[in-house]
Amino acid sequence: MSLGIIIQARRGSKRLPNKVLLKLGKKTILEHVIERVKKVNFTKKIIIATTIKKKDEKIAQLAKINNCFFFKGSEKNVLQRYYECSKKFKLNTIIRICSDSPFIDPKIIDKAYKIFSKKKYDYVSNIVKPSYPAGMSVEIFNFK
């Protein structure tokens, strides 16, 4: 078992379709998220968890191009997608990041992971009691 950062990504947003593939400068929003997540100070697998829908194949391709793993699962049931992805990659610790957070701060992820590891908690988050601006959400939990 190992540690993985799972970035959930799909193109089927109702409010802003294809938002993860929109360009922000020269890169897509998802590429910005990947780039920032790669800067954390601990060893991890980065996995893009997308859906089995044909339209999300571009997300899987983007994961490959950016040297990330990818997983295809349920479009509607995000919990099931995380569960199956975690099983496939034999993760015992999961860090959840949303693909529409292009300014996610790696230092916040590092800080949350340090708390999770040091205290051996089952769950650490900065969203239960929001403590950072939108787009800085981090959740860490064990597979159990």
mmCIF file of N, CA, C and O in Angstrom, residues 1 13 21 26 35 39 42-43 47 51 55 57 59 63 74 77 84 87-91 98 113-114 126 140 143-144:
data_model
loop_
_atom_site.group_PDB
_atom_site.id
_atom_site.type_symbol
_atom_site.label_atom_id
_atom_site.label_comp_id
_atom_site.label_asym_id
_atom_site.label_seq_id
_atom_site.Cartn_x
_atom_site.Cartn_y
_atom_site.Cartn_z
ATOM 1 N N MET A 1 0.858 -1.186 0.000
ATOM 2 C CA MET A 1 0.000 0.000 0.000
ATOM 3 C C MET A 1 0.899 1.243 0.000
ATOM 4 O O MET A 1 2.013 1.219 0.471
ATOM 5 N N SER A 13 -19.120 19.162 -16.361
ATOM 6 C CA SER A 13 -19.667 20.177 -15.471
ATOM 7 C C SER A 13 -20.876 20.848 -16.109
ATOM 8 O O SER A 13 -20.858 21.186 -17.292
ATOM 9 N N LEU A 21 -10.249 21.623 -18.958
ATOM 10 C CA LEU A 21 -9.431 21.700 -20.167
ATOM 11 C C LEU A 21 -9.342 23.115 -20.735
ATOM 12 O O LEU A 21 -8.697 23.334 -21.765
ATOM 13 N N LYS A 26 -0.926 29.439 -21.040
ATOM 14 C CA LYS A 26 -0.564 28.439 -22.051
ATOM 15 C C LYS A 26 -0.922 27.017 -21.644
ATOM 16 O O LYS A 26 -0.729 26.092 -22.423
ATOM 17 N N GLU A 35 0.887 20.484 -12.095
ATOM 18 C CA GLU A 35 2.183 21.135 -11.889
ATOM 19 C C GLU A 35 2.384 21.518 -10.415
ATOM 20 O O GLU A 35 3.443 21.308 -9.837
ATOM 21 N N LYS A 39 4.821 19.622 -6.772
ATOM 22 C CA LYS A 39 5.772 20.358 -5.940
ATOM 23 C C LYS A 39 5.701 20.007 -4.456
ATOM 24 O O LYS A 39 6.457 20.561 -3.662
ATOM 25 N N PHE A 42 6.846 15.328 -0.514
ATOM 26 C CA PHE A 42 6.853 13.936 -0.086
ATOM 27 C C PHE A 42 6.620 13.049 -1.304
ATOM 28 O O PHE A 42 6.118 13.498 -2.336
ATOM 29 N N THR A 43 7.009 11.800 -1.186
ATOM 30 C CA THR A 43 6.868 10.851 -2.283
ATOM 31 C C THR A 43 5.413 10.438 -2.417
ATOM 32 O O THR A 43 4.763 10.116 -1.428
ATOM 33 N N ILE A 47 -2.550 10.612 -9.429
ATOM 34 C CA ILE A 47 -3.511 9.879 -10.240
ATOM 35 C C ILE A 47 -4.657 10.816 -10.617
ATOM 36 O O ILE A 47 -5.243 11.460 -9.740
ATOM 37 N N THR A 51 -13.754 9.824 -15.678
ATOM 38 C CA THR A 51 -14.899 8.929 -15.864
ATOM 39 C C THR A 51 -14.678 8.011 -17.071
ATOM 40 O O THR A 51 -13.757 8.213 -17.865
ATOM 41 N N LYS A 55 -16.010 11.297 -23.734
ATOM 42 C CA LYS A 55 -15.569 12.695 -23.745
ATOM 43 C C LYS A 55 -14.439 12.964 -22.751
ATOM 44 O O LYS A 55 -13.713 13.937 -22.881
ATOM 45 N N GLU A 57 -11.839 10.998 -22.331
ATOM 46 C CA GLU A 57 -10.596 10.384 -22.815
ATOM 47 C C GLU A 57 -9.482 11.424 -22.920
ATOM 48 O O GLU A 57 -8.320 11.128 -22.677
ATOM 49 N N ILE A 59 -8.883 13.767 -20.938
ATOM 50 C CA ILE A 59 -8.311 13.928 -19.593
ATOM 51 C C ILE A 59 -7.292 12.826 -19.327
ATOM 52 O O ILE A 59 -6.205 13.084 -18.805
ATOM 53 N N ALA A 63 -3.270 13.225 -18.628
ATOM 54 C CA ALA A 63 -2.566 12.585 -17.505
ATOM 55 C C ALA A 63 -1.294 11.920 -18.004
ATOM 56 O O ALA A 63 -0.210 12.101 -17.423
ATOM 57 N N SER A 74 -16.821 5.686 -12.375
ATOM 58 C CA SER A 74 -18.179 6.224 -12.420
ATOM 59 C C SER A 74 -18.187 7.743 -12.587
ATOM 60 O O SER A 74 -17.411 8.449 -11.941
ATOM 61 N N ASN A 77 -20.956 8.667 -9.344
ATOM 62 C CA ASN A 77 -20.605 8.250 -7.991
ATOM 63 C C ASN A 77 -19.111 8.494 -7.745
ATOM 64 O O ASN A 77 -18.275 7.622 -7.982
ATOM 65 N N GLU A 84 -12.539 2.662 -6.036
ATOM 66 C CA GLU A 84 -11.987 1.756 -7.048
ATOM 67 C C GLU A 84 -10.579 2.186 -7.466
ATOM 68 O O GLU A 84 -9.704 1.346 -7.674
ATOM 69 N N LYS A 87 -8.177 1.188 -4.711
ATOM 70 C CA LYS A 87 -7.944 -0.257 -4.752
ATOM 71 C C LYS A 87 -6.975 -0.615 -5.878
ATOM 72 O O LYS A 87 -6.029 -1.376 -5.671
ATOM 73 N N LYS A 88 -7.214 -0.073 -7.056
ATOM 74 C CA LYS A 88 -6.367 -0.379 -8.212
ATOM 75 C C LYS A 88 -4.908 -0.028 -7.943
ATOM 76 O O LYS A 88 -3.999 -0.781 -8.289
ATOM 77 N N PHE A 89 -4.668 1.114 -7.327
ATOM 78 C CA PHE A 89 -3.300 1.574 -7.097
ATOM 79 C C PHE A 89 -2.772 1.205 -5.705
ATOM 80 O O PHE A 89 -1.710 1.665 -5.305
ATOM 81 N N LYS A 90 -3.554 0.400 -4.981
ATOM 82 C CA LYS A 90 -3.155 -0.108 -3.660
ATOM 83 C C LYS A 90 -2.731 1.025 -2.715
ATOM 84 O O LYS A 90 -1.687 0.977 -2.080
ATOM 85 N N LEU A 91 -3.603 2.026 -2.627
ATOM 86 C CA LEU A 91 -3.324 3.178 -1.770
ATOM 87 C C LEU A 91 -3.830 2.921 -0.367
ATOM 88 O O LEU A 91 -4.933 2.413 -0.183
ATOM 89 N N CYS A 98 -9.227 18.749 -6.033
ATOM 90 C CA CYS A 98 -10.160 18.979 -7.144
ATOM 91 C C CYS A 98 -9.398 19.541 -8.348
ATOM 92 O O CYS A 98 -8.470 20.334 -8.185
ATOM 93 N N TYR A 113 -0.559 17.102 5.216
ATOM 94 C CA TYR A 113 0.016 15.750 5.255
ATOM 95 C C TYR A 113 0.896 15.562 6.488
ATOM 96 O O TYR A 113 0.898 14.490 7.103
ATOM 97 N N LYS A 114 1.611 16.593 6.871
ATOM 98 C CA LYS A 114 2.452 16.513 8.074
ATOM 99 C C LYS A 114 1.578 16.265 9.307
ATOM 100 O O LYS A 114 1.896 15.433 10.159
ATOM 101 N N ASN A 126 -9.059 20.820 5.420
ATOM 102 C CA ASN A 126 -9.221 22.247 5.698
ATOM 103 C C ASN A 126 -10.567 22.746 5.185
ATOM 104 O O ASN A 126 -10.762 23.936 5.016
ATOM 105 N N ILE A 140 -7.319 14.583 3.328
ATOM 106 C CA ILE A 140 -6.438 13.428 3.412
ATOM 107 C C ILE A 140 -7.121 12.409 4.296
ATOM 108 O O ILE A 140 -7.608 12.739 5.382
ATOM 109 N N PHE A 143 -7.369 4.635 3.665
ATOM 110 C CA PHE A 143 -8.248 3.799 2.862
ATOM 111 C C PHE A 143 -9.315 3.126 3.705
ATOM 112 O O PHE A 143 -10.446 2.955 3.274
ATOM 113 N N LYS A 144 -8.988 2.773 4.934
ATOM 114 C CA LYS A 144 -9.941 2.112 5.818
ATOM 115 C C LYS A 144 -11.155 2.966 6.031
ATOM 116 O O LYS A 144 -12.263 2.531 6.157
#
